Short mmCIF file of C-alpha atoms in Angstrom, two decimals:
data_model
loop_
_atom_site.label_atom_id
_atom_site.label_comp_id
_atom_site.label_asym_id
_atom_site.label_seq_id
_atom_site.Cartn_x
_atom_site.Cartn_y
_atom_site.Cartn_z
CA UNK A 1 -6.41 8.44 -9.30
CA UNK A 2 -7.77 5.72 -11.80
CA UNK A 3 -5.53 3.13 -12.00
CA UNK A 4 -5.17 1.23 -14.83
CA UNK A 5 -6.20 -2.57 -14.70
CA UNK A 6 -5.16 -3.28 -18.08
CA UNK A 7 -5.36 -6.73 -18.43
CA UNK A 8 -1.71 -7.22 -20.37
CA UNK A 9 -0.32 -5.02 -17.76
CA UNK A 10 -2.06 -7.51 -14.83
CA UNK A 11 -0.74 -10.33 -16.45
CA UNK A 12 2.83 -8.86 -17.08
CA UNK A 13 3.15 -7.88 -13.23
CA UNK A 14 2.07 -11.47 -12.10
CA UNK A 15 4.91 -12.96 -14.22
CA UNK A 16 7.42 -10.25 -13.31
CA UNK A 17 6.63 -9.59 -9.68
CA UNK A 18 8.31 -6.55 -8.08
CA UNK A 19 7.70 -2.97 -9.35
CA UNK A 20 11.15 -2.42 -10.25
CA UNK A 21 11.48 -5.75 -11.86
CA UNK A 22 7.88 -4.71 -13.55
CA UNK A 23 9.67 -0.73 -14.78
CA UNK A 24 12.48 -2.95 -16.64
CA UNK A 25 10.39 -5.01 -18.10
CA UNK A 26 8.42 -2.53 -19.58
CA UNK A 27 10.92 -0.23 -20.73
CA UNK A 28 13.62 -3.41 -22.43
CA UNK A 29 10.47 -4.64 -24.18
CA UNK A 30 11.11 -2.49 -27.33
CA UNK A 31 14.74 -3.83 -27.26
CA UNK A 32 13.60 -7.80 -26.89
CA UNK A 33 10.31 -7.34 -29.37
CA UNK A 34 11.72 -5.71 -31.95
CA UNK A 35 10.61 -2.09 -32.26
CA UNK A 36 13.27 0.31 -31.27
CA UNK A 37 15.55 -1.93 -34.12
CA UNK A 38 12.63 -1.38 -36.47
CA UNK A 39 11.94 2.54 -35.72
CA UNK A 40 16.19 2.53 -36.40
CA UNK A 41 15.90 1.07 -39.88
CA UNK A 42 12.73 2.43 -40.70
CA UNK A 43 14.66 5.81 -40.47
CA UNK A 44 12.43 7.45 -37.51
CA UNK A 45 15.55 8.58 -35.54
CA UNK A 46 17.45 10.67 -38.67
CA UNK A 47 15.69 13.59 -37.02
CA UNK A 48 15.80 15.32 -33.39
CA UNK A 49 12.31 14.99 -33.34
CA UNK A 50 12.42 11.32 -34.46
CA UNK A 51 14.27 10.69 -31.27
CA UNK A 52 12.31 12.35 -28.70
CA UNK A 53 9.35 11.07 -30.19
CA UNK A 54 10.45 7.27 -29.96
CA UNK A 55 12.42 7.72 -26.22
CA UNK A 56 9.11 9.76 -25.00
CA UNK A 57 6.58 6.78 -26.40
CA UNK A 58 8.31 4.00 -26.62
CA UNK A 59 10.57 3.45 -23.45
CA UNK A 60 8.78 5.86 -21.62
CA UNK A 61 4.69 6.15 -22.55
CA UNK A 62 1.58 5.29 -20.06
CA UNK A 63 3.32 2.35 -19.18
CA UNK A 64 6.31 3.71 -17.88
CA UNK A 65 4.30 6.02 -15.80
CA UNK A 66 1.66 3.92 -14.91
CA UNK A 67 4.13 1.58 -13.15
CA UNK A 68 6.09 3.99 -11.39
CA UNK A 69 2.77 6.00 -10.33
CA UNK A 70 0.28 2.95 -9.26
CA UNK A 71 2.92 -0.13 -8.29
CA UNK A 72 6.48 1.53 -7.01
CA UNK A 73 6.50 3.09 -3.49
CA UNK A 74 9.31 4.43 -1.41
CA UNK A 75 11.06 7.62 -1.13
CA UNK A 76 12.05 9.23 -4.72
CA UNK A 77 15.57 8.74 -3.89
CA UNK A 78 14.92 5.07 -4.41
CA UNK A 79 12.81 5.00 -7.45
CA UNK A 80 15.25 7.74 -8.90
CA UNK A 81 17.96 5.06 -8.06
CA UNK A 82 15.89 2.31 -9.16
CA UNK A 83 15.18 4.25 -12.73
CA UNK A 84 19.29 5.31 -13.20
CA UNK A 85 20.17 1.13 -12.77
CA UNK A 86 17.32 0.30 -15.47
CA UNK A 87 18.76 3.47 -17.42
CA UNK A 88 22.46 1.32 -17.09
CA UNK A 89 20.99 -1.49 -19.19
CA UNK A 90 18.76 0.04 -21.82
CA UNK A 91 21.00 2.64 -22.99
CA UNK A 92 23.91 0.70 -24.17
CA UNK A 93 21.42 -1.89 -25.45
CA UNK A 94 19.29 0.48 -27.55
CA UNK A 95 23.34 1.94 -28.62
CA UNK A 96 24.18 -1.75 -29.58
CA UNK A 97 21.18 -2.54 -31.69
CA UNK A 98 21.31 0.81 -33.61
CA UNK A 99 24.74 -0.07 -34.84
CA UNK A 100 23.34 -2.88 -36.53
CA UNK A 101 21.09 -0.74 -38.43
CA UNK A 102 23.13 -0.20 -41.19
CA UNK A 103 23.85 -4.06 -41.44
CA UNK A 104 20.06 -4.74 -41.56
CA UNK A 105 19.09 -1.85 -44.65
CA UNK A 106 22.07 -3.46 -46.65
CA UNK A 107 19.87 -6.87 -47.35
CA UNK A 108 16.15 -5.22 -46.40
CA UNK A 109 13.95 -3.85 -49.36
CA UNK A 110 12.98 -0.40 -47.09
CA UNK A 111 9.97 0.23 -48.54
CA UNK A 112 8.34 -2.97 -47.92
CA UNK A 113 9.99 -2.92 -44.51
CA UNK A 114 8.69 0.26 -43.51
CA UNK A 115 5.46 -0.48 -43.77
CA UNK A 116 5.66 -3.66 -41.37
CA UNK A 117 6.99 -1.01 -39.24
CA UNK A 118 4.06 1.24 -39.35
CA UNK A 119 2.12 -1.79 -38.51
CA UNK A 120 4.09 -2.24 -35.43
CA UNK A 121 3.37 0.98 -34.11
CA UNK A 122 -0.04 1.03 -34.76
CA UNK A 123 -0.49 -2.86 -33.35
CA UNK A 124 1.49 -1.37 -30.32
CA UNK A 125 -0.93 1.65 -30.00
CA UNK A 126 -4.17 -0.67 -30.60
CA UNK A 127 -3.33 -2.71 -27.73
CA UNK A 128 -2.30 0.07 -25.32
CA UNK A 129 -6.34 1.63 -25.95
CA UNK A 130 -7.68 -1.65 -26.08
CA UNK A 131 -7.17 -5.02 -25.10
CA UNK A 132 -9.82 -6.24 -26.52
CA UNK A 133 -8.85 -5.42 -29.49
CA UNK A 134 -4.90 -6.41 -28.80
CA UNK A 135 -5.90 -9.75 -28.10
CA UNK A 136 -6.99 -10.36 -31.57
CA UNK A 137 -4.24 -8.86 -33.47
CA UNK A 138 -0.56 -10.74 -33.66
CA UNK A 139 2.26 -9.80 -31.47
CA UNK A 140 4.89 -7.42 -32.40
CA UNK A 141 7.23 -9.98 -33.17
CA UNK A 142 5.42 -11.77 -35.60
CA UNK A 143 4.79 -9.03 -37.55
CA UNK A 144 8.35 -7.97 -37.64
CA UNK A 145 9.36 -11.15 -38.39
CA UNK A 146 7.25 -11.21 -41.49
CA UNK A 147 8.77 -7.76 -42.23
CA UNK A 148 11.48 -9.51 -41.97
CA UNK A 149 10.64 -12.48 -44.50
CA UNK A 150 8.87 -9.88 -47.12
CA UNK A 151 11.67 -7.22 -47.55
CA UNK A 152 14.48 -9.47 -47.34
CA UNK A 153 17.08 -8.99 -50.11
CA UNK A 154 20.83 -10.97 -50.02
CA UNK A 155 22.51 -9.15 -53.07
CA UNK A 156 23.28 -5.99 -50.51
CA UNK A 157 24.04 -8.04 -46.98
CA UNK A 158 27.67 -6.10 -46.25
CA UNK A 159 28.10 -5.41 -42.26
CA UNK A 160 28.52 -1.60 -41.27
CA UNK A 161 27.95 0.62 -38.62
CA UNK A 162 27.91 4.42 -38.45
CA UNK A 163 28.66 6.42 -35.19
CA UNK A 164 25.43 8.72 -35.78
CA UNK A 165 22.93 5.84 -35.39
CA UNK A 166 24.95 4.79 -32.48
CA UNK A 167 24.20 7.85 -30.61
CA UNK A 168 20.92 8.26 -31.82
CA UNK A 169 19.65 5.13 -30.23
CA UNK A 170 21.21 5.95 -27.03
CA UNK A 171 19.99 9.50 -27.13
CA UNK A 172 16.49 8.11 -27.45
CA UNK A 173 16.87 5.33 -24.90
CA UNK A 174 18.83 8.49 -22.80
CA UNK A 175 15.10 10.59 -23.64
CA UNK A 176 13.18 7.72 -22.13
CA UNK A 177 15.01 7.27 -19.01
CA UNK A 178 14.66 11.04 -18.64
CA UNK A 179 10.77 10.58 -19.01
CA UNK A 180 10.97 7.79 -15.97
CA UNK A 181 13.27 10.42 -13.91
CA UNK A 182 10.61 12.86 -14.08
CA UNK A 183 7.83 10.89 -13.56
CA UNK A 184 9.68 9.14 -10.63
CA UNK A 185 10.55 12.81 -8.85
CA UNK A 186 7.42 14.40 -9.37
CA UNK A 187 5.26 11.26 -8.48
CA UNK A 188 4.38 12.69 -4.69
CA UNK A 189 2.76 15.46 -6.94
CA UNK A 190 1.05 13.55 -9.65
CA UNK A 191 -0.16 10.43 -7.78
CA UNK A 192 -3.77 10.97 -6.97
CA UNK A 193 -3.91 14.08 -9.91
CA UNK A 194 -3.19 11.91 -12.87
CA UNK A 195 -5.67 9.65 -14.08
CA UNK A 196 -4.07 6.61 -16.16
CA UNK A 197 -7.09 5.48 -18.18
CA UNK A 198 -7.10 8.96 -20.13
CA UNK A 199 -3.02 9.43 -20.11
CA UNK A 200 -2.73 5.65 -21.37
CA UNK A 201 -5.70 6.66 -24.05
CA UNK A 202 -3.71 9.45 -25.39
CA UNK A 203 -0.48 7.68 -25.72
CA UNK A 204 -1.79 5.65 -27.73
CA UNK A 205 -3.50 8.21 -30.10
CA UNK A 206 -0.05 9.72 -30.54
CA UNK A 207 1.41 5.84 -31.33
CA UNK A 208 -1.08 6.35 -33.90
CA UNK A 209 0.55 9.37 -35.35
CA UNK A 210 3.62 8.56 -35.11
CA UNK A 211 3.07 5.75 -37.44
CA UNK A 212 0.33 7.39 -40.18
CA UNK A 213 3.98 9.26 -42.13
CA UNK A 214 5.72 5.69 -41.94
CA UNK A 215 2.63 4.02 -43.30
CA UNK A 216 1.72 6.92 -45.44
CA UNK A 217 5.36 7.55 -47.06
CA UNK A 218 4.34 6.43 -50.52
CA UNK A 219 1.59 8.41 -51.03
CA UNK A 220 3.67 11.43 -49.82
CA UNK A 221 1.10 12.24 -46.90
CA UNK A 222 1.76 13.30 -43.42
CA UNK A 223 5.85 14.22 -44.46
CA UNK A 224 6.28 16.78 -42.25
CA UNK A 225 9.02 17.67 -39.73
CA UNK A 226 6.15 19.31 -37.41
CA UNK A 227 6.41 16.97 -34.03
CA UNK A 228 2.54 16.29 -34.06
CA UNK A 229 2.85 13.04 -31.89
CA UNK A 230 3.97 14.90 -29.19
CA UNK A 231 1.62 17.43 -29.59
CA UNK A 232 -1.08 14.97 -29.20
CA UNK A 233 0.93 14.05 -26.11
CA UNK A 234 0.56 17.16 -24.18
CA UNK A 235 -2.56 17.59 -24.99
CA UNK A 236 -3.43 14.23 -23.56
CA UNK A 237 -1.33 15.37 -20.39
CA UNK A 238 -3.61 18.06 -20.06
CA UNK A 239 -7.16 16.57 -20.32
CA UNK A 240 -5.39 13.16 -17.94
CA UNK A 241 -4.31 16.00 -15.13
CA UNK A 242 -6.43 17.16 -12.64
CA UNK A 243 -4.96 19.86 -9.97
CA UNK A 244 -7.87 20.05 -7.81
CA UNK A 245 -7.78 16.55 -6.68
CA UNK A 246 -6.27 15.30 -3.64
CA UNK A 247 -2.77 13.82 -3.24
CA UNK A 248 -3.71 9.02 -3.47
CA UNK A 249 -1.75 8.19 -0.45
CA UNK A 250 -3.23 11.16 1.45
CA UNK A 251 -3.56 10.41 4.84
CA UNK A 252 -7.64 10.44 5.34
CA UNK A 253 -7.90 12.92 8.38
CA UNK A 254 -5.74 14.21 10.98
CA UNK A 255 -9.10 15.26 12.94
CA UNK A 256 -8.83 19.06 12.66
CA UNK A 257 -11.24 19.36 9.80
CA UNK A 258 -11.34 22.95 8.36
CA UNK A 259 -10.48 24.67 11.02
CA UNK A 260 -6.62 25.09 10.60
CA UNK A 261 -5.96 27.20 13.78
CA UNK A 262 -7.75 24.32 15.54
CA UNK A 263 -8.85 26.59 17.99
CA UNK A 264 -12.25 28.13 16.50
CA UNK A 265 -14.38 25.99 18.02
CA UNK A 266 -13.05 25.96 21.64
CA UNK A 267 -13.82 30.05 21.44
CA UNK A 268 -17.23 29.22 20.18
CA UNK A 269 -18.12 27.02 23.31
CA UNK A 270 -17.03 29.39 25.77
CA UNK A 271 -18.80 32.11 23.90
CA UNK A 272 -21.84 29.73 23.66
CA UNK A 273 -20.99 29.45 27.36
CA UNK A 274 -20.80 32.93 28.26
CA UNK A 275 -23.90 33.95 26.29
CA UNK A 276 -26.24 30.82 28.28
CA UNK A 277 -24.35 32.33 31.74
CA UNK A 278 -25.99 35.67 31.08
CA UNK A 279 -28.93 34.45 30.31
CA UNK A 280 -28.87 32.15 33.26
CA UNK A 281 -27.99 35.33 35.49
CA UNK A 282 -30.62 37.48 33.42
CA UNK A 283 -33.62 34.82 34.23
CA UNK A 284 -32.55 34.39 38.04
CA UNK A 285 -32.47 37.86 38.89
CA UNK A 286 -35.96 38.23 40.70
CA UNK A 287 -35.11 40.96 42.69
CA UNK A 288 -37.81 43.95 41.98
CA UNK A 289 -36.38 46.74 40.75
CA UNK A 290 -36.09 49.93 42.27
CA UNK A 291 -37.95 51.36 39.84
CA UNK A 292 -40.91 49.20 39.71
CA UNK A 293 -44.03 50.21 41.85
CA UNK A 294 -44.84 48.34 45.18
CA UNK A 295 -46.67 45.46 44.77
CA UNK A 296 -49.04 46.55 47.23
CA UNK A 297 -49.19 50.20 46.21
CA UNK A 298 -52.68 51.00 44.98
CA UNK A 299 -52.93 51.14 40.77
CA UNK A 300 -55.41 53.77 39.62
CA UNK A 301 -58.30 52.29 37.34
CA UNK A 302 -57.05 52.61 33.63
CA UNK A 303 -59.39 53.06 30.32
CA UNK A 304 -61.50 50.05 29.48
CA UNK A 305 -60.23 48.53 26.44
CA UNK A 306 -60.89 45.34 24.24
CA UNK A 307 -59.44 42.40 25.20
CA UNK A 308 -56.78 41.58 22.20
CA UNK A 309 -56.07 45.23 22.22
CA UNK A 310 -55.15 44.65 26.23
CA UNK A 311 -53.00 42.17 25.14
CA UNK A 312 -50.95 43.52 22.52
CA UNK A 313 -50.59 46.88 24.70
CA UNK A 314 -49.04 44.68 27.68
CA UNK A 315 -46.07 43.11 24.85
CA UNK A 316 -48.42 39.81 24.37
CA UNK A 317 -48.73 38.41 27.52
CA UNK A 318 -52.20 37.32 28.01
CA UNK A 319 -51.57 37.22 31.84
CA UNK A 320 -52.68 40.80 32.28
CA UNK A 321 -55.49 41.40 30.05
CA UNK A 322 -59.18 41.09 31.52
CA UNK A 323 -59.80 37.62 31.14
CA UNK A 324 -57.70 37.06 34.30
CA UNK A 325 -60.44 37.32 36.13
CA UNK A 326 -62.80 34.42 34.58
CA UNK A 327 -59.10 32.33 34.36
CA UNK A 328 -59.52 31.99 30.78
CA UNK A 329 -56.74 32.30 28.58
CA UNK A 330 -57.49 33.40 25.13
CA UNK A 331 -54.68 31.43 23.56
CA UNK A 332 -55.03 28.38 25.40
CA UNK A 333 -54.77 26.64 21.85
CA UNK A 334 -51.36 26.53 22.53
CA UNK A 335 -50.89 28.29 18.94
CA UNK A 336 -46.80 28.72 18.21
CA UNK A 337 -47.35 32.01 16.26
CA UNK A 338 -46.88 35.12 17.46
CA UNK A 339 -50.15 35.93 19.28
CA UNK A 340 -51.13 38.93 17.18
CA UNK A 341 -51.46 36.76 14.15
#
C-alpha cells in the first residue's frame, strides 16, 4: 500500500496525536471551517444526490480512509466503536448548523454566495491533489468569510428553520459516518490493496465536479441531476484498488513457502534417497554374473576391425579396443563429449 505523506495530513497528526483523535478531526473539519454550512445554503443538499455526494466527499473522502487505513490499528470492533462515538458528535452538529440555513439565505445575496462556495470546494479539492499548490491558495475560512462580506444583505435577516434541512444535514453527516463504517470493517481487506496516492487523487477530481454546476449556475452549464461526482468516485476506486496484492500487515513468512501440504519436499529426499541407494547397490554389486563367460575361459579370435569402430561396437569404452595393448588411450584428451563426436 502507498501511504499517503501528505504534508497537511503530517502536520495535522502531529498536532492531533492519536488516530482516533486524528478520524475526528478530519471528519468535524467541514463543521468548524465552514463548508458543510456553505454546501447547506448554497442549496447542494435539496437533492438525494446532493446529500450523498457531500456525506461521501466531505466527511468521508481520502482522508477519512486514509486515516483509518494507514494510522488506526486494532480489531474492527474498536475502530467500528471508535467511528459510531465520532458519528455521536458530527451528526447532531451537521443537524444544528443546517437549521441555521434558512437564517443565513434571509440576509445572503445567493448568487454571489454561491460562487464563494464553488471556490471552497475547488480550494478544498486543490489542496487534497496538491500541496504545493494548497499552500499558496487561502484557507477555507477566509474565503467563506469573504463570501460572507460580499453577499451580505440586512433588509431580509428574519431567523427560521425548516425540518427538511434539518434532516438533510444529518442524513449527509449519517452518509459519511456510513463511509467510515465501511472503510473501518473492510480495512483487513483493503489495507495493503488500496493505494492512497491514486484514491486521494480521485477524490479530489470529483471535489472538482462537484463544484463546476455551483460555479457554473449562471451560465446554465453542468445543471444536471446525473450524480457525476460520484461517478468519478468509483471510477477512482477502481484504478486505486489492486486485488492481486498482498494483505500490509501480512506476516512476511511462516517458512512453508509454496508448498502448502508442507510435506513435498520430505517425499522428494527420500525419493532422492531411494534412487542414490539403488544406485549405490547397482555400483557395488561385483559379483559376475551367471551369465557372463569365465574369465579364464578361452575367447575365440574375432574380425579385425578399425580402432574407433572397436570402440563404438564395445558401447564407448576405449578399454577394450586394440590400443590396449600399446596402453594408449585414444581419448586421453580428457574430451567431455560423447566419444563418437
Amino acid at each position: 500500500m502507498s501511504v499517503s505523506r501528505h504534508p497537511i495530513a503530517l502536520r495535522l497528526e502531529q498536532q492531533v496525536g492519536s488516530a482516533t483523535k486524528l478520524l475526528a478531526t478530519v471528519m468535524v473539519l467541514p463543521l468548524v471551517d465552514g463548508i458543510f454550512p456553505a454546501l447547506v445554503v448554497a442549496g447542494v443538499l435539496t437533492t438525494a444526490t446532493g446529500v450523498i455526494e457531500t456525506g461521501i466527499l466531505i466527511f468521508g473522502g481520502s482522508a477519512t480512509a486514509a486515516v483509518i487505513l494507514a494510522e488506526m490499528d486494532g480489531s474492527r470492533r474498536q475502530m467500528v466503536v471508535s467511528v459510531l462515538l465520532i458519528g455521536a458528535i458530527i451528526i447532531p452538529l451537521a443537524a444544528l448548523e443546517a437549521a441555521l440555513a434558512p437564517t443565513f439565505k434571509g440576509f445572503l445575496n445567493l448568487p454571489v454566495f454561491e460562487r464563494f462556495a464553488g471556490l471552497v470546494i475547488l480550494t478544498i479539492a486543490a489542496k487534497t491533489a496538491s500541496s504545493e499548490i494548497g499552500e499558496r491558495l487561502p484557507s477555507p475560512g477566509v474565503i467563506i468569510a469573504l463570501g460572507l462580506v460580499a453577499s451580505f444583505d440586512p433588509s431580509g435577516f428574519a431567523i427560521r428553520t425548516s425540518p427538511e434541512y434539518v434532516l438533510n444535514g444529518a442524513a449527509a453527516a449519517g452518509v459519511g459516518v456510513a463511509f467510515a463504517l465501511a472503510v473501518a470493517l473492510l480495512s483487513p481487506h483493503l489495507r495493503g490493496r488500496v493505494d492512497i496516492d491514486r484514491f486521494r487523487f480521485g477524490s479530489a477530481v470529483a471535489l472538482g465536479v462537484l463544484a463546476l454546476p455551483i460555479l457554473l449556475g449562471p451560465f446554465d452549464l453542468m445543471q444536471t441531476e446525473a450524480p457525476i461526482a460520484l461517478a468519478v468516485l468509483a471510477v477512482t476506486t477502481l484504478f486505486a484498488y489492486d486485488p492481486n496484492a498482498g494483505p500490509a500487515d501480512g506476516p512476511a513468512g511462516d517458512g512453508t513457502g509454496d508448498d502448502p501440504d508442507g510435506g513435498d519436499g520430505d517425499a522428494a529426499d527420500s525419493s532422492s534417497e531411494g534412487d542414490a541407494g539403488v544406485d549405490d547397490a547397482a555400483d557395488d554389486d561385483d559379483s559376475p554374473d551367471s551369465t557372463d563367460p569365465p574369465l579364464d575361459a578361452p575367447t575365440a579370435p574375432g574380425p579385425i576391425v578399425d580402432d574407433d569402430v572397436a570402440v563404438i561396437a564395445n558401447g564407448g569404452d576405449p578399454s577394450v579396443s586394440s590400443d590396449e595393448s600399446d596402453g594408449t588411450d585414444p581419448f586421453a584428451d580428457d574430451d567431455s563429449r560423447a566419444p563418437w563426436l
